Amino acid sequence: MLRKRRQTNMAAVSTKRESNREASDELSPKNKKTKTDHENSQGENGKESEENVLSGFQTTTVLSDSTREKTIFVHGKLDDQNAVVILEKTPITEDALAEIFTASTLKLDMRNDIYSTYRLQAPPHLNELKATVVFPATEKHVKKYQRQESFLVEETADDYQSITLPFIQKQSFSVQWVYNILEKKAESERIVFEDPDPKLGFVLLPDFKWDQKQLDNLYLIAITHQRNLKSLRDLTSEHLPLLQNIFQKGKDAILQHYSLPASKLRVYLHYQPSYYHLHVHFTKLGYEAPGCGVERAHLLIDVIQNLQSDPHYYKTRTLSFPLRADDGLLSQFKEAGKL
Ligand code: M7G
């Protein structure tokens, strides 16, 4: 189904604006051609994007799929090592319509009275899939993407110290990708905004779930330069200046780069996160991003106010969150008789 989309040009959304003039040129409707991921990935990854790294991929199993979301999560092998590949049909954007109508081939499926359906083959460049590759993937990655039943856990402050903290210290995902971003070893050309202050600063960039072709599913993350904050649980009133800085400058940068005001944003932290290095999610209001439900997402504005009323709010409160059936942390809670 075609949805009406903003005419905003997304061509250069992943690059830093050099000046206001350039920014307004890029956002003007007449310059609406959208960069493909291929074009976007030129630069530091330009060479890599030329070759088909997936040509040797051997499917082991489909971890999950969704007809509605038009996604499939596949576990397989690449060079005898585990890999996870996520394929996703990308949305149809308004600026592609003219070319879709003029340059596609149509095969009639059926016609009845005023109704007809066709199989439409769009030109290849308008018919892309977004492919996300995790390679080599750990067992934890494979589990993360497997469809699973979930259970809600109520974690007291003591539970955090005795169950969760020891578990995440042993078992959490590597945050090397985060350090690569902070050190400009990866994705540097995608940075939208940076405050380099070591205490209050952060890097704002597109989340890898966002293809950056339309604002409807806008998704950015702000990653703190401070490396000693794992999650919400580590925050006290001491961190209010950091959180306020991320909130204010993140919103300002998104307004400047994407013309989206704060009233169109959902700004939140996950508890539990997958990656234990403090980061904040900025998504477009109305976009049902994975993990934006009340059992996992904590609005940054609420986090700030909770810390203003009680400096140790997140150190002392019971926090609820969902855990998937095969999550090792769930087993730990069960073993401790908490579930
Ligand atoms: P989270 O709350 O720790 O976990 O968020 P979640 O993945 O269960 O939501 C981490 C966020 O970082 C997610 O929104 C990921 O999509 C995003 N992300 C993960 N990786 C490995 C990357 C990456 O390499 N680059 C970028 N730009 N985003 C990533």
Short mmCIF file of C-alpha atoms and ligand atoms in Angstrom, two decimals:
data_model
loop_
_atom_site.label_atom_id
_atom_site.label_comp_id
_atom_site.label_asym_id
_atom_site.label_seq_id
_atom_site.Cartn_x
_atom_site.Cartn_y
_atom_site.Cartn_z
CA MET A 1 0.00 0.00 0.00
CA LEU A 2 1.25 3.41 -0.84
CA ARG A 3 1.38 5.87 1.97
CA LYS A 4 1.74 9.59 1.59
CA ARG A 5 5.25 10.53 2.48
CA ARG A 6 6.95 13.81 3.12
CA GLN A 7 8.59 15.32 0.12
CA THR A 8 11.68 16.13 2.13
CA ASN A 9 14.82 15.15 0.35
CA MET A 10 16.62 12.37 2.16
CA ALA A 11 19.56 12.40 -0.20
CA ALA A 12 22.10 13.82 2.16
CA VAL A 13 20.52 13.09 5.48
CA SER A 14 23.38 10.91 6.58
CA THR A 15 26.03 13.53 6.05
CA LYS A 16 26.89 16.55 8.13
CA ARG A 17 25.54 19.79 6.84
CA GLU A 18 28.35 22.17 6.00
CA SER A 19 26.22 25.28 6.11
CA ASN A 20 22.64 26.38 6.41
CA ARG A 21 22.56 27.21 2.73
CA GLU A 22 23.64 23.72 1.81
CA ALA A 23 21.16 22.25 4.25
CA SER A 24 18.25 24.14 2.76
CA ASP A 25 19.33 23.21 -0.78
CA GLU A 26 19.45 19.57 0.16
CA LEU A 27 16.05 19.69 1.76
CA SER A 28 14.40 21.50 -1.10
CA PRO A 29 11.78 19.46 -2.98
CA LYS A 30 13.48 20.03 -6.34
CA ASN A 31 16.52 18.09 -5.17
CA LYS A 32 14.64 15.03 -4.14
CA LYS A 33 16.69 12.17 -5.54
CA THR A 34 17.35 9.70 -2.80
CA LYS A 35 20.79 8.21 -2.32
CA THR A 36 20.83 4.47 -2.42
CA ASP A 37 22.48 2.62 0.46
CA HIS A 38 25.12 1.76 -2.09
CA GLU A 39 25.84 5.43 -2.71
CA ASN A 40 25.58 6.19 0.99
CA SER A 41 28.16 3.57 1.79
CA GLN A 42 30.75 5.00 -0.55
CA GLY A 43 33.62 6.59 1.32
CA GLU A 44 35.22 4.61 4.07
CA ASN A 45 33.27 1.50 3.10
CA GLY A 46 33.14 2.17 -0.63
CA LYS A 47 35.25 -0.81 -1.67
CA GLU A 48 33.42 -3.25 0.54
CA SER A 49 30.03 -2.32 -0.86
CA GLU A 50 31.05 -3.39 -4.40
CA GLU A 51 31.31 -7.09 -3.69
CA ASN A 52 28.50 -9.46 -2.81
CA VAL A 53 29.57 -10.60 0.63
CA LEU A 54 26.46 -12.76 0.79
CA SER A 55 27.10 -14.88 -2.30
CA GLY A 56 28.42 -17.77 -0.16
CA PHE A 57 25.71 -17.54 2.50
CA GLN A 58 24.20 -20.92 3.34
CA THR A 59 20.85 -20.73 5.11
CA THR A 60 20.54 -22.84 8.25
CA THR A 61 17.17 -21.68 9.48
CA VAL A 62 14.67 -18.83 9.35
CA LEU A 63 14.68 -17.29 12.81
CA SER A 64 11.55 -15.22 12.28
CA ASP A 65 9.65 -13.46 9.55
CA SER A 66 6.75 -11.09 9.16
CA THR A 67 4.54 -10.67 6.13
CA ARG A 68 3.23 -7.42 7.55
CA GLU A 69 6.67 -5.91 8.21
CA LYS A 70 8.08 -7.57 5.09
CA THR A 71 11.13 -8.82 6.93
CA ILE A 72 12.91 -12.13 7.30
CA PHE A 73 15.64 -12.96 9.84
CA VAL A 74 17.88 -15.77 8.67
CA HIS A 75 20.56 -17.75 10.47
CA GLY A 76 23.20 -19.31 8.27
CA LYS A 77 26.86 -19.87 7.60
CA LEU A 78 29.41 -17.75 5.81
CA ASP A 79 32.87 -19.29 5.50
CA ASP A 80 31.82 -21.93 8.06
CA GLN A 81 31.05 -19.27 10.66
CA ASN A 82 27.66 -18.26 12.01
CA ALA A 83 25.97 -15.27 10.41
CA VAL A 84 22.62 -13.58 10.78
CA VAL A 85 21.12 -11.81 7.78
CA ILE A 86 18.05 -9.58 8.02
CA LEU A 87 16.26 -8.78 4.77
CA GLU A 88 13.67 -6.05 4.70
CA LYS A 89 11.60 -4.59 1.88
CA THR A 90 12.08 -0.85 1.99
CA PRO A 91 9.12 1.57 1.97
CA ILE A 92 7.89 3.14 -1.25
CA THR A 93 8.67 6.84 -1.22
CA GLU A 94 6.68 9.58 -2.86
CA ASP A 95 9.63 10.83 -4.87
CA ALA A 96 9.93 7.44 -6.58
CA LEU A 97 6.32 7.40 -7.77
CA ALA A 98 6.76 9.10 -11.12
CA GLU A 99 9.47 6.65 -12.17
CA ILE A 100 7.54 3.66 -10.83
CA PHE A 101 4.55 4.64 -12.94
CA THR A 102 6.48 5.38 -16.12
CA ALA A 103 9.30 2.83 -16.09
CA SER A 104 7.77 -0.38 -14.65
CA THR A 105 6.36 -3.38 -16.45
CA LEU A 106 2.88 -4.56 -15.51
CA LYS A 107 1.39 -8.04 -15.69
CA LEU A 108 -2.33 -8.32 -15.21
CA ASP A 109 -3.42 -10.68 -12.44
CA MET A 110 -7.15 -10.13 -12.63
CA ARG A 111 -9.75 -7.67 -13.78
CA ASN A 112 -13.34 -7.44 -12.58
CA ASP A 113 -15.61 -4.49 -13.21
CA ILE A 114 -13.74 -1.41 -12.00
CA TYR A 115 -11.14 -3.50 -10.11
CA SER A 116 -7.84 -4.88 -11.36
CA THR A 117 -4.62 -6.15 -9.78
CA TYR A 118 -1.18 -6.40 -11.37
CA ARG A 119 2.27 -7.68 -10.68
CA LEU A 120 4.39 -4.59 -11.12
CA GLN A 121 8.10 -4.88 -11.76
CA ALA A 122 9.79 -1.64 -10.85
CA PRO A 123 13.23 -0.68 -12.19
CA PRO A 124 15.88 -2.51 -10.08
CA HIS A 125 17.11 0.63 -8.30
CA LEU A 126 13.59 1.24 -6.99
CA ASN A 127 13.23 -2.34 -5.89
CA GLU A 128 15.94 -2.66 -3.25
CA LEU A 129 16.00 -4.74 -0.11
CA LYS A 130 17.79 -3.52 3.01
CA ALA A 131 20.17 -6.25 4.14
CA THR A 132 21.70 -6.20 7.62
CA VAL A 133 24.52 -8.67 8.16
CA VAL A 134 25.92 -9.75 11.53
CA PHE A 135 29.11 -11.71 10.88
CA PRO A 136 30.52 -13.55 12.65
CA ALA A 137 27.40 -13.81 14.81
CA THR A 138 27.50 -15.12 18.36
CA GLU A 139 24.93 -17.53 19.75
CA LYS A 140 23.43 -14.54 21.57
CA HIS A 141 22.84 -12.76 18.25
CA VAL A 142 21.07 -15.81 16.87
CA LYS A 143 18.83 -15.90 19.95
CA LYS A 144 18.18 -12.15 19.82
CA TYR A 145 16.55 -12.46 16.41
CA GLN A 146 14.65 -15.70 17.03
CA ARG A 147 10.92 -15.40 17.57
CA GLN A 148 10.36 -16.17 21.23
CA GLU A 149 7.80 -15.98 23.95
CA SER A 150 8.56 -13.23 26.50
CA PHE A 151 8.11 -12.99 30.26
CA LEU A 152 7.94 -9.85 32.36
CA VAL A 153 10.51 -9.67 35.15
CA GLU A 154 10.33 -7.31 38.12
CA GLU A 155 13.88 -6.49 39.10
CA THR A 156 14.43 -4.98 42.56
CA ALA A 157 17.58 -3.03 43.37
CA ASP A 158 18.92 -6.14 45.15
CA ASP A 159 18.08 -8.34 42.17
CA TYR A 160 20.08 -5.99 39.99
CA GLN A 161 23.15 -6.33 42.22
CA SER A 162 22.91 -10.07 42.82
CA ILE A 163 21.48 -11.39 39.53
CA THR A 164 21.53 -8.92 36.63
CA LEU A 165 24.85 -7.17 37.17
CA PRO A 166 26.96 -10.35 37.48
CA PHE A 167 25.15 -11.76 34.44
CA ILE A 168 25.71 -8.77 32.17
CA GLN A 169 29.33 -8.50 33.27
CA LYS A 170 29.88 -12.03 31.95
CA GLN A 171 27.45 -12.31 29.08
CA SER A 172 26.61 -9.08 27.33
CA PHE A 173 27.21 -8.24 23.66
CA SER A 174 30.51 -6.61 22.77
CA VAL A 175 30.27 -2.83 22.47
CA GLN A 176 33.23 -2.62 20.10
CA TRP A 177 30.91 -1.16 17.42
CA VAL A 178 30.12 1.68 19.85
CA TYR A 179 33.82 2.42 20.48
CA ASN A 180 34.42 2.36 16.71
CA ILE A 181 31.79 5.09 16.33
CA LEU A 182 33.18 7.19 19.19
CA GLU A 183 36.72 6.84 17.83
CA LYS A 184 35.63 7.53 14.20
CA LYS A 185 36.78 4.11 13.06
CA ALA A 186 33.36 3.32 11.62
CA GLU A 187 30.28 5.21 10.41
CA SER A 188 32.07 8.55 10.79
CA GLU A 189 30.48 9.85 7.57
CA ARG A 190 27.04 9.12 9.07
CA ILE A 191 27.45 11.32 12.14
CA VAL A 192 24.70 13.92 12.28
CA PHE A 193 25.91 15.78 15.35
CA GLU A 194 28.66 15.50 17.92
CA ASP A 195 29.33 17.18 21.22
CA PRO A 196 32.93 16.11 21.91
CA ASP A 197 32.92 16.95 25.63
CA PRO A 198 34.21 13.83 27.44
CA LYS A 199 31.70 14.19 30.30
CA LEU A 200 28.61 15.72 28.73
CA GLY A 201 29.22 14.88 25.10
CA PHE A 202 27.72 12.34 22.70
CA VAL A 203 27.58 11.27 19.08
CA LEU A 204 24.21 11.35 17.28
CA LEU A 205 23.87 9.16 14.19
CA PRO A 206 21.34 7.05 12.31
CA ASP A 207 20.55 3.74 13.93
CA PHE A 208 21.41 0.90 11.58
CA LYS A 209 17.74 -0.09 11.54
CA TRP A 210 16.94 3.12 9.59
CA ASP A 211 17.54 3.18 5.84
CA GLN A 212 17.33 7.02 5.89
CA LYS A 213 15.13 7.17 2.85
CA GLN A 214 12.04 8.57 4.51
CA LEU A 215 11.30 10.34 7.75
CA ASP A 216 8.34 8.09 8.66
CA ASN A 217 10.64 5.62 10.37
CA LEU A 218 13.34 8.06 11.48
CA TYR A 219 15.62 6.38 14.01
CA LEU A 220 18.79 7.87 15.47
CA ILE A 221 20.85 7.00 18.50
CA ALA A 222 22.86 9.27 20.77
CA ILE A 223 25.89 7.48 22.21
CA THR A 224 27.61 9.01 25.23
CA HIS A 225 31.34 9.68 25.21
CA GLN A 226 31.41 8.56 28.85
CA ARG A 227 32.18 4.87 28.83
CA ASN A 228 31.40 3.92 32.41
CA LEU A 229 27.60 4.08 32.21
CA LYS A 230 26.05 0.74 31.36
CA SER A 231 22.36 1.52 31.55
CA LEU A 232 19.56 3.38 33.31
CA ARG A 233 20.58 1.61 36.54
CA ASP A 234 23.87 3.54 36.68
CA LEU A 235 22.22 6.96 36.45
CA THR A 236 21.97 9.34 39.40
CA SER A 237 21.25 13.07 39.63
CA GLU A 238 24.96 13.57 38.94
CA HIS A 239 24.18 12.65 35.32
CA LEU A 240 21.39 15.18 34.86
CA PRO A 241 23.61 17.61 32.93
CA LEU A 242 24.57 14.80 30.54
CA LEU A 243 20.96 13.71 30.01
CA GLN A 244 19.72 17.27 29.57
CA ASN A 245 22.52 17.95 27.11
CA ILE A 246 21.59 14.90 25.01
CA PHE A 247 17.90 15.78 25.14
CA GLN A 248 18.34 19.41 24.12
CA LYS A 249 21.13 19.11 21.57
CA GLY A 250 19.72 15.90 20.11
CA LYS A 251 16.35 17.55 19.48
CA ASP A 252 18.02 20.69 18.07
CA ALA A 253 20.17 18.65 15.67
CA ILE A 254 17.17 16.67 14.43
CA LEU A 255 15.20 19.86 13.86
CA GLN A 256 18.08 21.33 11.92
CA HIS A 257 18.87 18.25 9.81
CA TYR A 258 15.45 16.73 9.24
CA SER A 259 13.07 19.64 9.97
CA LEU A 260 11.33 17.49 12.56
CA PRO A 261 10.30 19.36 15.72
CA ALA A 262 10.57 17.85 19.21
CA SER A 263 6.78 17.34 19.25
CA LYS A 264 7.27 14.66 16.56
CA LEU A 265 9.91 12.69 18.45
CA ARG A 266 9.91 9.81 20.90
CA VAL A 267 13.14 10.04 22.90
CA TYR A 268 13.86 7.12 25.23
CA LEU A 269 16.24 4.61 26.77
CA HIS A 270 15.79 0.86 26.83
CA TYR A 271 15.87 -1.18 29.98
CA GLN A 272 17.27 -3.76 29.53
CA PRO A 273 19.31 -2.60 26.56
CA SER A 274 21.12 -5.08 24.32
CA TYR A 275 24.34 -3.06 24.49
CA TYR A 276 25.54 -1.86 27.88
CA HIS A 277 26.99 1.51 26.94
CA LEU A 278 24.59 4.35 27.64
CA HIS A 279 22.68 5.48 24.56
CA VAL A 280 19.40 7.23 23.85
CA HIS A 281 16.95 6.34 21.07
CA PHE A 282 15.35 9.12 18.98
CA THR A 283 12.49 7.83 16.82
CA LYS A 284 9.67 9.50 14.98
CA LEU A 285 6.46 9.60 16.95
CA GLY A 286 3.99 7.23 15.33
CA TYR A 287 6.64 4.82 14.14
CA GLU A 288 6.32 1.60 16.09
CA ALA A 289 10.00 0.92 16.43
CA PRO A 290 10.93 -2.46 17.92
CA GLY A 291 11.24 -2.03 21.70
CA CYS A 292 9.24 1.20 21.97
CA GLY A 293 6.57 -0.40 24.18
CA VAL A 294 6.00 0.65 27.79
CA GLU A 295 7.64 -2.48 29.17
CA ARG A 296 11.03 -1.57 27.71
CA ALA A 297 11.16 2.11 26.75
CA HIS A 298 11.73 4.85 29.35
CA LEU A 299 11.09 8.35 28.03
CA LEU A 300 14.16 10.52 28.57
CA ILE A 301 11.99 13.36 29.90
CA ASP A 302 10.63 11.00 32.58
CA VAL A 303 14.11 9.74 33.42
CA ILE A 304 15.26 13.34 33.91
CA GLN A 305 12.30 14.21 36.12
CA ASN A 306 12.58 11.03 38.18
CA LEU A 307 16.22 11.83 38.91
CA GLN A 308 15.29 15.41 39.76
CA SER A 309 12.79 14.19 42.37
CA ASP A 310 14.97 11.38 43.68
CA PRO A 311 18.71 11.41 42.92
CA HIS A 312 18.87 7.62 43.38
CA TYR A 313 15.61 6.72 41.68
CA TYR A 314 17.15 4.19 39.30
CA LYS A 315 19.44 2.73 41.95
CA THR A 316 16.57 1.92 44.28
CA ARG A 317 13.37 1.31 42.30
CA THR A 318 12.03 -1.97 41.03
CA LEU A 319 12.21 -1.93 37.24
CA SER A 320 10.14 -4.23 35.01
CA PHE A 321 11.24 -5.52 31.64
CA PRO A 322 10.52 -8.42 29.30
CA LEU A 323 12.94 -11.29 28.83
CA ARG A 324 12.75 -13.84 26.08
CA ALA A 325 12.22 -17.52 26.93
CA ASP A 326 15.76 -18.57 26.12
CA ASP A 327 17.51 -15.56 27.67
CA GLY A 328 20.12 -16.69 30.19
CA LEU A 329 19.09 -13.83 32.47
CA LEU A 330 15.59 -15.30 32.67
CA SER A 331 17.06 -18.61 33.86
CA GLN A 332 19.00 -16.72 36.53
CA PHE A 333 15.82 -15.06 37.78
CA LYS A 334 14.07 -18.44 37.80
CA GLU A 335 16.94 -20.11 39.67
CA ALA A 336 16.78 -17.36 42.28
CA GLY A 337 13.07 -18.16 42.73
CA LYS A 338 11.99 -14.77 41.40
CA LEU A 339 9.66 -16.07 38.73
P1 M7G B 1 19.66 -1.33 22.58
O1 M7G B 1 18.59 -0.71 23.41
O2 M7G B 1 20.96 -1.61 23.28
O3 M7G B 1 19.22 -2.70 21.98
O4 M7G B 1 19.87 -0.37 21.38
P2 M7G B 1 18.21 -3.20 20.87
O5 M7G B 1 19.09 -3.51 19.66
O6 M7G B 1 17.67 -4.47 21.45
O7 M7G B 1 17.22 -2.13 20.66
C1 M7G B 1 20.97 -0.41 20.53
C2 M7G B 1 20.62 0.29 19.25
O8 M7G B 1 21.78 0.38 18.46
C3 M7G B 1 19.58 -0.49 18.44
O9 M7G B 1 18.54 0.38 18.07
C4 M7G B 1 20.39 -1.03 17.25
O10 M7G B 1 19.61 -1.12 16.07
C5 M7G B 1 21.50 -0.03 17.13
N1 M7G B 1 22.74 -0.59 16.58
C6 M7G B 1 23.27 -1.80 16.86
N2 M7G B 1 24.43 -1.95 16.20
C7 M7G B 1 25.29 -3.13 16.29
C8 M7G B 1 24.67 -0.82 15.47
C9 M7G B 1 25.71 -0.40 14.61
O11 M7G B 1 26.71 -1.07 14.34
N3 M7G B 1 25.58 0.86 14.07
C10 M7G B 1 24.49 1.66 14.34
N4 M7G B 1 24.44 2.85 13.76
N5 M7G B 1 23.49 1.27 15.15
C11 M7G B 1 23.57 0.04 15.72
#
